[in-house]
XYZ file of C-alpha atoms in Angstrom:
765
model
C 52.267 17.636 -0.565
C 49.844 19.570 1.610
C 49.587 22.207 -1.124
C 48.743 19.549 -3.704
C 46.133 18.009 -1.397
C 44.684 21.506 -0.716
C 44.448 22.192 -4.475
C 42.621 18.887 -4.995
C 40.108 19.810 -2.307
C 39.701 23.214 -3.864
C 39.128 21.696 -7.310
C 36.568 19.314 -5.877
C 34.762 22.206 -4.140
C 34.652 24.132 -7.433
C 33.281 21.109 -9.288
C 30.580 20.627 -6.678
C 29.723 24.334 -6.795
C 29.336 24.069 -10.579
C 27.227 20.898 -10.201
C 24.868 22.609 -7.730
C 24.589 25.805 -9.764
C 23.858 23.851 -12.970
C 21.122 21.866 -11.183
C 19.558 25.075 -9.892
C 19.719 26.692 -13.344
C 17.927 23.660 -14.767
C 15.217 24.177 -12.128
C 14.867 27.849 -13.086
C 14.639 26.939 -16.781
C 11.853 24.456 -15.980
C 9.986 27.126 -13.987
C 10.458 29.821 -16.675
C 8.903 27.518 -19.318
C 5.751 27.054 -17.150
C 2.616 29.277 -17.309
C 3.192 30.573 -13.742
C 3.981 34.195 -12.817
C 7.752 34.554 -12.830
C 8.988 35.013 -9.259
C 12.662 34.263 -9.880
C 13.946 36.407 -6.962
C 11.819 34.512 -4.426
C 13.035 31.093 -5.661
C 16.693 32.238 -5.801
C 16.416 33.572 -2.240
C 15.060 30.158 -1.032
C 17.844 28.343 -2.899
C 20.621 30.486 -1.386
C 19.114 30.116 2.100
C 18.824 26.300 1.811
C 22.316 26.024 0.303
C 23.826 27.914 3.220
C 21.770 25.978 5.813
C 22.882 22.558 4.418
C 26.519 23.648 3.787
C 29.024 20.877 4.410
C 26.367 18.151 4.705
C 26.370 15.167 2.317
C 23.886 12.472 1.419
C 24.772 8.774 1.751
C 25.583 8.794 -1.958
C 28.333 11.317 -1.270
C 26.810 14.266 -3.188
C 26.166 17.658 -1.470
C 22.870 17.563 0.449
C 21.456 20.621 -1.360
C 21.170 18.451 -4.524
C 18.211 16.652 -2.861
C 16.028 19.760 -2.244
C 16.835 20.986 -5.773
C 15.758 17.602 -7.195
C 12.517 17.664 -5.132
C 11.772 21.216 -6.382
C 12.503 20.053 -9.953
C 9.919 17.246 -9.641
C 7.392 19.737 -8.196
C 7.971 22.150 -11.088
C 8.555 19.823 -14.057
C 6.466 16.733 -13.229
C 3.610 18.295 -11.223
C 3.430 21.789 -12.728
C 3.501 23.554 -9.318
C 4.352 27.246 -8.847
C 6.840 29.399 -6.958
C 5.384 28.844 -3.452
C 5.697 25.067 -3.853
C 9.180 25.306 -5.379
C 10.380 27.469 -2.475
C 8.847 25.108 0.074
C 10.504 22.129 -1.687
C 13.902 23.867 -1.551
C 13.414 24.557 2.176
C 11.622 21.308 3.163
C 14.519 19.814 5.173
C 15.902 23.035 6.694
C 13.870 22.994 9.923
C 14.338 19.237 10.424
C 18.079 19.064 9.737
C 19.450 22.470 10.807
C 19.145 24.935 13.702
C 16.617 27.114 11.846
C 13.056 27.073 13.123
C 9.633 27.424 11.481
C 9.499 30.958 12.914
C 12.720 31.797 11.047
C 11.193 30.562 7.773
C 8.016 32.597 8.445
C 9.986 35.769 9.127
C 12.039 35.435 5.929
C 9.581 33.781 3.477
C 6.115 34.408 4.888
C 3.429 32.369 6.656
C 2.272 30.239 3.653
C 5.693 28.767 2.883
C 6.344 28.335 6.622
C 3.066 26.417 7.034
C 3.985 24.040 4.190
C 7.543 23.515 5.523
C 6.112 22.854 9.004
C 3.777 20.228 7.561
C 6.773 18.578 5.843
C 8.920 18.577 8.975
C 9.038 15.342 10.942
C 7.873 15.493 14.542
C 9.078 13.997 17.839
C 6.864 12.656 20.606
C 3.619 10.983 19.733
C -0.099 11.440 19.523
C -0.567 7.663 19.551
C 1.796 7.115 22.508
C 5.445 6.173 22.798
C 5.020 2.622 21.529
C 3.385 3.620 18.247
C 4.927 4.219 14.881
C 6.872 7.368 14.072
C 5.881 6.912 10.459
C 2.181 6.993 11.357
C 2.842 10.140 13.399
C 4.570 11.923 10.538
C 1.921 10.806 8.104
C -0.792 12.080 10.400
C 0.824 15.492 10.602
C 1.129 15.583 6.806
C -2.573 14.833 6.478
C -3.526 17.418 9.115
C -1.648 20.119 7.178
C -2.843 18.742 3.856
C -6.392 19.430 4.883
C -5.533 23.146 4.738
C -3.014 23.107 1.889
C -2.843 20.208 -0.568
C 0.662 21.322 -1.611
C 2.085 19.759 1.579
C 1.293 16.221 0.429
C 2.243 16.990 -3.197
C 5.726 18.106 -2.127
C 5.987 15.118 0.196
C 5.282 12.828 -2.776
C 8.039 14.665 -4.727
C 10.382 14.108 -1.767
C 9.480 10.405 -1.639
C 9.925 9.995 -5.402
C 13.467 11.424 -5.258
C 14.293 9.262 -2.228
C 13.109 6.206 -4.174
C 15.154 7.193 -7.221
C 18.280 7.351 -5.012
C 17.473 4.373 -2.759
C 20.483 2.338 -3.956
C 22.785 4.142 -1.446
C 20.716 2.895 1.551
C 21.378 -0.420 3.417
C 18.976 -3.285 2.569
C 16.863 -3.030 5.748
C 16.229 0.682 5.057
C 15.403 -0.153 1.435
C 12.676 -2.602 2.521
C 11.277 -0.093 5.052
C 11.163 2.812 2.579
C 9.912 0.673 -0.327
C 7.227 -0.850 1.930
C 6.013 2.578 3.097
C 5.960 3.771 -0.520
C 3.878 0.874 -1.768
C 1.503 0.896 1.200
C 0.874 4.637 1.511
C 2.516 6.934 -1.034
C 1.734 5.113 -4.296
C -2.013 4.883 -3.538
C -1.927 8.463 -2.308
C -0.365 9.596 -5.598
C -3.050 7.602 -7.415
C -5.817 9.243 -5.403
C -4.436 12.683 -6.237
C -4.377 11.788 -9.958
C -0.586 11.550 -10.228
C -0.762 8.456 -12.441
C 2.749 8.670 -13.909
C 4.331 9.200 -10.485
C 2.202 6.397 -9.006
C 3.522 3.935 -11.587
C 7.132 4.971 -10.981
C 6.772 4.663 -7.178
C 5.292 1.174 -7.554
C 8.012 0.044 -9.982
C 10.823 1.397 -7.791
C 9.366 -0.313 -4.687
C 9.040 -3.562 -6.633
C 12.635 -3.226 -7.874
C 14.060 -3.056 -4.337
C 11.789 -5.567 -2.656
C 11.940 -8.263 -5.408
C 15.040 -7.415 -7.483
C 15.255 -10.779 -9.334
C 11.588 -10.826 -10.341
C 11.737 -7.155 -11.358
C 14.745 -7.796 -13.602
C 13.154 -10.916 -15.078
C 10.018 -8.983 -16.124
C 12.120 -6.070 -17.482
C 14.122 -8.512 -19.588
C 10.972 -10.185 -20.923
C 9.467 -6.791 -21.809
C 12.670 -5.856 -23.649
C 12.735 -9.116 -25.599
C 9.034 -8.572 -26.565
C 9.594 -4.927 -27.533
C 9.799 -5.571 -31.285
C 6.658 -7.746 -31.234
C 4.731 -5.119 -29.202
C 5.763 -2.339 -31.607
C 4.551 -4.463 -34.548
C 1.229 -5.130 -32.784
C 0.806 -1.409 -32.085
C 1.502 -0.398 -35.709
C -0.868 -3.019 -37.138
C -3.636 -2.191 -34.695
C -3.456 1.601 -35.046
C -3.081 1.830 -38.845
C -6.870 1.785 -39.569
C -7.514 4.005 -36.490
C -5.114 6.648 -37.882
C -6.889 6.552 -41.221
C -10.300 7.074 -39.532
C -9.089 9.958 -37.337
C -7.419 11.680 -40.334
C -10.651 11.384 -42.286
C -12.573 12.978 -39.351
C -10.099 15.880 -39.317
C -8.780 15.446 -35.766
C -5.385 16.603 -34.470
C -4.219 13.662 -32.363
C -1.346 11.614 -30.949
C -1.384 7.821 -30.662
C 0.722 6.357 -27.839
C 1.539 2.813 -26.863
C 1.090 2.216 -23.117
C 3.007 -0.851 -21.979
C 1.950 -2.288 -18.609
C 4.455 -1.495 -15.855
C 6.598 -4.311 -14.316
C 4.795 -3.931 -10.970
C 1.348 -4.175 -12.616
C 2.447 -7.291 -14.505
C 3.850 -8.898 -11.360
C 0.729 -8.035 -9.338
C -1.471 -9.656 -11.982
C 0.782 -12.734 -12.059
C 0.466 -13.041 -8.258
C -3.292 -12.352 -8.055
C -4.340 -14.482 -11.002
C -1.664 -17.195 -10.482
C -0.508 -16.917 -14.082
C 2.822 -16.657 -15.928
C 4.150 -13.670 -17.897
C 3.197 -15.342 -21.172
C -0.439 -15.655 -20.058
C -0.882 -11.870 -19.628
C -2.657 -10.560 -22.733
C -3.178 -6.874 -21.834
C 0.468 -5.829 -21.715
C -0.169 -3.379 -24.578
C -2.784 -0.604 -24.556
C -3.350 2.240 -27.019
C -3.896 5.817 -25.906
C -5.590 8.339 -28.227
C -4.949 11.965 -27.183
C -6.794 14.455 -29.366
C -7.157 18.246 -29.480
C -10.882 19.127 -29.564
C -12.098 21.147 -32.532
C -14.439 22.894 -30.073
C -13.809 22.843 -26.286
C -17.533 22.904 -25.582
C -17.992 19.746 -27.675
C -15.055 17.918 -26.020
C -17.193 15.060 -24.573
C -19.196 14.633 -27.782
C -15.950 14.390 -29.777
C -14.715 11.647 -27.418
C -17.797 9.604 -28.291
C -17.445 10.369 -32.026
C -13.996 8.743 -31.894
C -15.451 5.872 -29.821
C -18.116 5.165 -32.508
C -15.499 5.365 -35.306
C -13.241 2.759 -33.580
C -16.216 0.454 -32.984
C -16.778 0.399 -36.735
C -13.213 -0.909 -37.200
C -12.948 -3.514 -34.386
C -15.361 -5.554 -32.291
C -15.690 -4.325 -28.675
C -15.710 -6.416 -25.519
C -19.222 -5.766 -24.145
C -18.213 -5.834 -20.461
C -15.107 -3.682 -20.647
C -16.387 -0.256 -21.665
C -15.744 2.411 -19.031
C -17.176 5.927 -19.349
C -14.979 8.106 -17.110
C -15.806 11.152 -19.290
C -19.387 11.715 -18.061
C -18.570 10.223 -14.624
C -14.994 11.321 -13.704
C -13.068 9.450 -11.008
C -12.719 11.150 -7.611
C -9.183 12.287 -8.561
C -10.500 14.080 -11.651
C -9.490 11.408 -14.203
C -11.524 11.478 -17.414
C -11.319 9.108 -20.402
C -13.270 6.490 -22.269
C -11.820 2.991 -21.957
C -12.840 0.250 -24.357
C -11.331 -3.144 -25.191
C -11.128 -4.190 -28.872
C -10.334 -7.497 -30.566
C -7.360 -7.018 -32.902
C -6.957 -8.787 -36.276
C -4.294 -10.936 -34.572
C -6.870 -12.282 -32.086
C -5.748 -10.297 -29.004
C -7.764 -8.004 -26.771
C -6.241 -4.502 -26.716
C -7.461 -1.707 -24.449
C -7.991 1.718 -26.048
C -8.098 4.904 -23.974
C -9.631 8.028 -25.522
C -8.696 11.381 -23.926
C -8.595 15.029 -24.877
C -5.303 16.900 -24.359
C -6.828 18.537 -21.246
C -7.901 15.164 -19.830
C -4.444 13.764 -20.568
C -2.730 16.656 -18.705
C -4.893 15.956 -15.636
C -4.191 12.176 -15.903
C -0.425 12.729 -16.142
C 0.278 15.654 -13.824
C -2.480 15.171 -11.320
C -5.774 16.825 -10.718
C -4.600 18.312 -7.408
C -1.862 20.271 -9.169
C -4.557 22.241 -10.982
C -6.527 22.876 -7.851
C -7.063 26.290 -6.253
C -3.398 27.378 -6.280
C -2.631 27.981 -9.959
C -2.485 31.708 -10.448
C -5.678 33.018 -12.009
C -7.466 29.631 -11.898
C -11.116 29.223 -11.154
C -12.359 26.343 -8.975
C -14.526 24.002 -11.053
C -17.289 21.639 -10.018
C -14.942 18.648 -10.447
C -12.935 19.811 -7.450
C -15.886 18.992 -5.177
C -14.858 15.351 -5.357
C -11.356 16.122 -4.031
C -12.848 18.377 -1.338
C -15.147 15.491 -0.277
C -12.142 13.196 0.057
C -10.180 15.759 2.068
C -13.245 16.174 4.311
C -13.264 12.413 4.954
C -9.556 12.543 5.815
C -10.316 15.355 8.288
C -13.054 13.260 9.942
C -10.618 10.361 10.433
C -8.060 12.758 11.910
C -10.660 14.295 14.241
C -11.085 10.904 15.892
C -7.656 9.205 15.527
C -7.295 5.465 16.144
C -5.279 4.761 19.276
C -3.348 2.135 17.319
C -1.013 3.365 14.561
C -1.740 0.326 12.347
C -5.507 0.919 12.596
C -5.004 4.568 11.671
C -2.949 3.734 8.590
C -5.442 1.059 7.583
C -8.298 3.575 7.889
C -6.461 6.045 5.614
C -5.515 3.302 3.171
C -9.180 2.264 2.793
C -9.752 5.716 1.293
C -6.654 5.680 -0.863
C -7.105 2.376 -2.632
C -10.840 2.359 -3.266
C -12.145 2.210 -6.846
C -15.422 3.965 -7.368
C -19.041 3.032 -8.142
C -21.949 5.451 -8.630
C -24.993 5.099 -6.358
C -28.232 7.139 -6.325
C -30.209 8.519 -3.359
C -34.047 8.195 -3.284
C -34.217 11.721 -4.764
C -31.964 10.749 -7.686
C -28.806 12.504 -6.493
C -25.595 10.698 -7.526
C -22.997 9.695 -4.939
C -19.511 8.285 -5.527
C -18.773 5.305 -3.248
C -15.868 2.825 -3.076
C -16.220 -0.566 -4.839
C -17.341 -3.256 -2.377
C -19.193 -0.833 -0.082
C -22.338 -1.899 1.752
C -25.683 -0.278 2.565
C -24.227 0.527 5.994
C -21.321 2.432 4.380
C -23.838 4.419 2.322
C -25.786 5.355 5.472
C -22.697 6.658 7.248
C -21.606 8.499 4.087
C -24.826 10.542 4.203
C -24.819 11.270 7.953
C -23.437 9.729 11.159
C -26.879 9.848 12.854
C -28.432 8.004 9.896
C -25.693 5.337 10.032
C -25.832 4.792 13.771
C -29.635 4.353 13.760
C -30.107 2.348 10.551
C -31.864 -1.019 10.683
C -31.890 -1.938 6.983
C -32.110 -0.549 3.475
C -34.118 -0.673 0.269
C -31.938 -1.188 -2.813
C -33.877 -0.650 -6.037
C -37.086 -0.767 -3.876
C -36.256 -4.231 -2.450
C -35.544 -4.764 1.272
C -31.892 -5.797 1.979
C -29.751 -6.180 5.142
C -27.137 -3.592 6.137
C -24.396 -5.943 4.929
C -25.736 -5.916 1.342
C -22.994 -4.948 -1.146
C -23.934 -2.120 -3.520
C -23.467 -2.163 -7.284
C -22.988 0.787 -9.605
C -26.351 2.289 -10.561
C -28.197 1.089 -7.398
C -30.787 3.433 -5.858
C -30.545 3.185 -2.069
C -32.966 4.217 0.673
C -31.894 3.820 4.321
C -34.418 2.675 6.955
C -33.887 3.861 10.545
C -35.220 3.425 14.051
C -34.712 5.684 17.100
C -34.216 2.572 19.263
C -31.376 1.202 17.048
C -27.802 1.502 18.289
C -24.411 0.712 16.793
C -23.612 -3.040 17.069
C -20.054 -4.406 17.462
C -20.546 -6.838 14.517
C -21.086 -3.871 12.152
C -17.343 -3.318 12.021
C -16.998 -6.638 10.105
C -19.082 -5.557 7.114
C -18.374 -1.820 7.029
C -15.726 -1.220 4.366
C -15.230 2.558 4.076
C -12.855 4.441 6.341
C -15.622 6.855 7.335
C -18.075 4.129 8.444
C -15.385 2.110 10.222
C -14.051 5.236 11.971
C -17.488 6.338 13.175
C -18.465 2.835 14.367
C -15.174 2.421 16.237
C -15.555 5.879 17.803
C -19.076 5.060 19.080
C -17.988 1.586 20.303
C -14.970 3.130 22.056
C -17.209 5.667 23.747
C -19.527 2.849 24.882
C -16.450 0.851 25.889
C -15.177 3.645 28.103
C -18.509 3.697 29.939
C -18.331 -0.076 30.416
C -14.698 0.188 31.595
C -15.729 2.750 34.166
C -18.515 0.493 35.335
C -16.169 -2.552 35.425
C -13.538 -0.624 37.399
C -16.161 0.282 39.998
C -17.294 -3.380 40.208
C -13.662 -4.463 40.774
C -12.981 -1.741 43.336
C -16.112 -2.678 45.324
C -15.258 -6.408 45.155
C -11.695 -5.837 46.413
C -12.810 -3.515 49.230
C -15.301 -6.146 50.410
C -12.334 -8.554 50.728
C -10.089 -5.963 52.422
C -7.866 -5.422 49.342
C -6.916 -2.307 47.381
C -7.148 -1.724 43.636
C -3.510 -1.508 42.490
C -1.688 -2.055 39.193
C -0.130 -5.328 40.375
C -3.581 -6.652 41.424
C -5.040 -5.867 37.979
C -1.937 -7.401 36.301
C -2.519 -10.668 38.189
C -6.221 -10.722 37.315
C -5.444 -10.016 33.639
C -3.007 -12.926 33.634
C -5.500 -15.234 35.405
C -8.328 -14.432 32.977
C -5.983 -14.442 29.950
C -6.736 -10.788 29.111
C -3.996 -8.682 27.465
C -4.869 -5.185 28.798
C -6.361 -3.590 31.886
C -9.001 -1.846 29.768
C -10.221 -5.210 28.383
C -10.516 -6.654 31.900
C -12.577 -3.669 33.081
C -14.760 -3.855 29.982
C -15.357 -7.606 30.449
C -16.329 -6.964 34.080
C -18.698 -4.179 32.973
C -20.275 -6.491 30.375
C -20.605 -9.307 32.959
C -18.426 -11.549 30.780
C -16.160 -12.053 33.790
C -17.707 -12.648 37.204
C -15.348 -12.247 40.168
C -15.257 -14.968 42.812
C -13.185 -16.839 45.392
C -10.720 -18.148 42.764
C -9.685 -14.560 42.000
C -8.937 -13.940 45.686
C -6.956 -17.214 45.864
C -4.826 -16.048 42.919
C -4.224 -12.633 44.466
C -3.371 -13.978 47.933
C -1.254 -16.963 46.819
C 0.603 -14.756 44.317
C 0.040 -17.179 41.433
C -0.749 -15.768 38.089
C -3.086 -18.619 37.149
C -2.368 -18.154 33.497
C -3.733 -20.873 31.304
C -2.106 -19.712 28.107
C 0.720 -21.813 26.692
C 3.839 -20.448 25.068
C 3.401 -19.554 21.414
C 4.534 -22.311 19.068
C 7.368 -21.331 16.770
C 8.211 -22.695 13.312
C 5.077 -24.936 13.259
C 5.547 -25.921 9.614
C 9.281 -26.741 9.764
C 9.975 -30.427 9.662
C 12.524 -33.144 8.884
C 12.608 -36.561 7.305
C 11.861 -38.567 10.426
C 8.774 -38.637 12.644
C 11.081 -38.890 15.628
C 12.654 -35.531 14.774
C 9.203 -34.027 14.336
C 8.080 -35.338 17.738
C 11.234 -34.030 19.436
C 10.734 -30.637 17.793
C 7.096 -30.484 18.848
C 7.983 -31.501 22.384
C 10.612 -28.767 22.421
C 8.098 -26.241 21.063
C 5.678 -27.052 23.860
C 8.253 -26.219 26.488
C 8.671 -22.766 27.982
C 12.411 -23.409 28.005
C 12.498 -23.164 24.219
C 11.801 -19.435 24.411
C 15.285 -19.076 25.783
C 16.780 -20.457 22.509
C 15.188 -17.695 20.422
C 17.456 -14.840 19.356
C 16.981 -11.811 21.588
C 17.896 -8.476 20.011
C 19.956 -6.321 22.361
C 20.898 -2.637 22.055
C 24.289 -3.675 20.606
C 22.645 -5.586 17.716
C 23.695 -4.224 14.290
C 20.434 -3.671 12.427
C 22.137 -2.626 9.184
C 23.708 -6.070 8.620
C 21.601 -8.941 7.236
C 20.683 -11.919 9.426
C 21.581 -15.283 7.844
C 19.183 -18.194 8.368
C 20.772 -21.644 8.258
C 20.019 -25.182 9.424
C 21.720 -24.571 12.795
C 19.907 -21.371 13.796
C 16.540 -21.577 12.020
C 14.822 -22.711 15.247
C 15.939 -19.439 16.839
C 13.707 -17.348 14.544
C 9.914 -16.948 14.712
C 7.962 -17.977 11.576
C 4.431 -16.469 11.895
C 1.480 -18.199 10.240
C 0.647 -15.197 7.998
C 2.970 -16.164 5.149
C 5.220 -19.198 5.944
C 8.413 -17.960 4.297
C 10.589 -20.817 2.992
C 14.206 -20.815 1.733
C 14.438 -18.992 -1.584
C 11.634 -16.544 -0.777
C 12.483 -12.825 -0.753
C 12.431 -12.437 3.033
C 12.910 -9.850 5.740
C 13.232 -9.889 9.522
C 11.082 -8.013 11.998
C 11.973 -7.380 15.666
C 8.783 -8.101 17.616
C 7.754 -6.667 20.999
C 9.653 -9.461 22.826
C 12.830 -8.558 20.895
C 12.663 -11.832 18.943
C 13.075 -11.891 15.151
C 10.123 -12.862 12.953
C 10.801 -13.955 9.356
C 8.267 -12.805 6.736
C 8.022 -12.928 2.965
C 8.644 -9.420 1.677
C 5.311 -9.526 -0.170
C 3.368 -10.681 2.927
C 0.406 -8.353 3.737
C 1.381 -8.297 7.427
C 4.956 -7.383 6.504
C 3.601 -4.530 4.331
C 1.998 -2.982 7.422
C 5.103 -3.603 9.569
C 7.354 -1.853 7.032
C 5.039 1.146 7.074
C 4.414 1.346 10.804
C 7.588 -0.032 12.395
C 10.289 0.585 9.786
C 13.089 0.882 12.349
C 12.531 -2.748 13.358
C 12.948 -4.163 9.842
C 16.041 -6.310 9.124
C 17.467 -7.738 5.939
C 17.174 -11.567 6.017
C 19.121 -13.952 3.782
C 18.916 -17.733 3.430
C 21.980 -19.948 3.872
C 20.271 -23.330 3.610
C 21.618 -26.507 1.999
C 18.542 -28.677 1.220
C 18.705 -30.530 4.530
C 15.371 -29.512 6.088
C 11.842 -29.875 4.719
C 9.063 -27.288 4.668
C 5.349 -27.513 3.988
C 4.078 -25.899 0.746
C 0.693 -26.106 -0.915
C 0.078 -26.249 -4.673
C -3.265 -25.480 -6.236
C -4.179 -27.305 -9.466
C -7.069 -26.902 -11.920
C -7.902 -28.418 -15.252
C -10.094 -30.710 -17.389
C -10.914 -34.010 -15.749
C -10.020 -37.361 -17.302
C -9.607 -40.981 -16.168
C -6.153 -41.579 -14.683
C -5.329 -37.911 -14.040
C -4.883 -38.361 -10.295
C -2.675 -41.435 -10.897
C -0.476 -39.436 -13.310
C -0.155 -36.674 -10.736
C 0.835 -39.106 -7.984
C 3.282 -40.970 -10.279
C 5.014 -37.711 -11.282
C 5.319 -36.314 -7.735
C 6.086 -39.478 -5.776
C 7.555 -41.741 -8.475
C 9.650 -39.422 -10.643
C 10.358 -36.474 -8.353
C 10.414 -38.384 -5.029
C 8.341 -35.657 -3.377
C 6.499 -36.435 -0.138
C 2.772 -35.623 -0.498
C 1.334 -34.921 2.958
C -2.268 -34.246 1.928
C -4.235 -34.187 -1.346
C -7.731 -32.812 -1.885
C -9.423 -32.975 -5.320
C -13.022 -32.202 -6.355
C -14.682 -32.335 -9.795
C -17.737 -30.602 -11.209
C -18.962 -30.358 -14.802
C -15.813 -32.098 -16.060
C -13.573 -29.375 -14.422
C -11.468 -30.510 -11.485
C -9.625 -28.425 -8.901
C -7.701 -29.297 -5.806
C -4.777 -28.692 -3.480
C -1.680 -30.791 -2.730
C 0.375 -30.304 0.455
C 4.038 -31.166 -0.246
C 7.286 -31.350 1.701
C 10.006 -29.429 -0.113
C 13.414 -27.955 0.611
C 13.087 -24.497 -0.937
C 11.600 -22.244 -3.590
C 13.712 -23.863 -6.310
C 12.027 -27.212 -5.563
C 8.651 -25.544 -5.891
C 9.444 -23.980 -9.265
C 10.829 -27.286 -10.567
C 7.674 -29.150 -9.415
C 5.367 -26.561 -11.068
C 7.336 -26.774 -14.346
C 7.042 -30.616 -14.334
C 3.329 -30.533 -13.526
C 2.751 -28.402 -16.620
C 3.625 -31.484 -18.703
C 0.655 -33.464 -17.286
C -2.139 -33.696 -19.861
C -5.282 -31.866 -18.663
C -3.612 -29.611 -16.071
C -4.289 -26.002 -17.175
C -3.596 -23.949 -14.013
C -0.882 -24.646 -11.446
C 0.121 -22.200 -8.706
C 1.472 -22.091 -5.193
C -0.775 -20.926 -2.358
C 1.300 -18.475 -0.384
């Protein structure tokens, strides 16, 4: 029996060995088919080292751990076009973190460059932000620090994240939400910024799939059912384009680009429309081989002119990314044409070179390809990396602020603005004159008093448009104002303003501390932590630093009441306990009053769930009628039964319930992933919740009566508040309803669609 069992183990080991070797051979084949210098020995050495280091270790899926580094290296080689140094670093990326080997060991065996990349990819312990801050922010900061010197660090990290997302099914639900949230908040926009368009789309779709599985599947099914119709549209639309391109003698490929499920869902959420109302699901991509490389741009426009002779163009939707490439190197002409079937279809015109950059990423062609020459386009990427360095030089003390600052750079679309001398500058969409000033120089930004845009005087808060010519006006007496932070939009401007304000704040804190020390000494008291704690509580200030700053600014004046508080040992706090579940109600006013009375009592805090060290974070929390009052429902999103929800353990160890798509939850998943819980509803239509519907349409006599009759008469829905306004025969308004769950909401919206004149109905989340 033992012999049989031993043979089975041996067979399994042989099968796994074959699996690993086949995967590595596939990696080598991918590398050998690339244009890189063939350094097979170096890659094989890294594979054998990593295989030995991870021997006996398995992933949650049960497969040998070495399969993960091989898969990451495969993405780096096959999907990014990276070379031997990157492939070796990908194979070794988890060795230092998960085994006894050190960075020094890697350096001794594989050299300093690979060691530097592996070090950048290795997670760190401790914290630059302090113990309370996010480990994710720490790791991300280290990645960015190393990325400033070698872009391959972040490219391999994106490969690592892509493989983790592809294998996310083996993780528990709370980990899925944390990893998917991080991916959507940081890694997808980062991939986009680096020109990795294909990878960006896959990261977004995978995140969407795990955060909103039902909606993801619904959109996938609808796309599949529309596949035949889309193919027919594509063939009909491209037939005359093919004829024109053949006549012009171009070598080309025509591809149908179908909008990704995540893009469709985002548009449905942002525009409050249904799947059937999205008309740009299909786009056409023309990829041509230039007859003459030097005439590449001219040939793009020759094709553009030819297509315009076939179809009518939308005048506001032409984008010339050929003459003005995006910061990530993307080049193409985008135009939107009216098809013979009466639908707008976007057409993208690219050369084969432009397409390669769009698919594989501009950064993959940067500096490190053997024998490559740095082109002018790479200046844009260098500018972006320089901005990242500036943010890192003055890190935010708060992890969330730091991630927000980075994200501002990752997400921004671009406009083109001119200096007084006619030099062109790329700026993010929505930027202000103040952002422009800080983009040029910190001194200019900190002393600016206004600007001239197209020779007209404007305030610093003026938003710039593409093509504006901007001149900044300064004064030596001007100084950074706290309110500037509200209309600065770029990471660079916000970072510099906050740094200057923090420096000023430290001076005020020092002054305030001296004022407090002198005041206490005059009363025969000492400046201690407990004294400052009591004064913070009395003046309703959260931190010592804020108290000192308020004293320095003369916002708080110390007096006899402060001494009374200190001597009588009362905290004097005027703040009431935070109200929980403010929107949760019931059928009777009596129940509402009892709930409100209970909420106003400090004793109610004791009924909230308190997470202890024995709490199992991998298991979902179930919310039902009996325990719903024990959870915190923040005002940011008002999750109701039926929503895709998650739990978050706050600083008081209570559990907040958020919608998974809530913007606050997005930050929490990224910054405090270890506190995320899976939350499930177990409700039975006994309690009522507030929900707001937004309606819009063409006004007519009796419309409001029909609305009220449908909601109150037919559906027996309680309308708490209704607000309708009408202008130029178009009405819009909001209706506050009391419903049980998300199913009620969907049923109500479906019924409202039958009311004559109502054209747009959506829930305000």
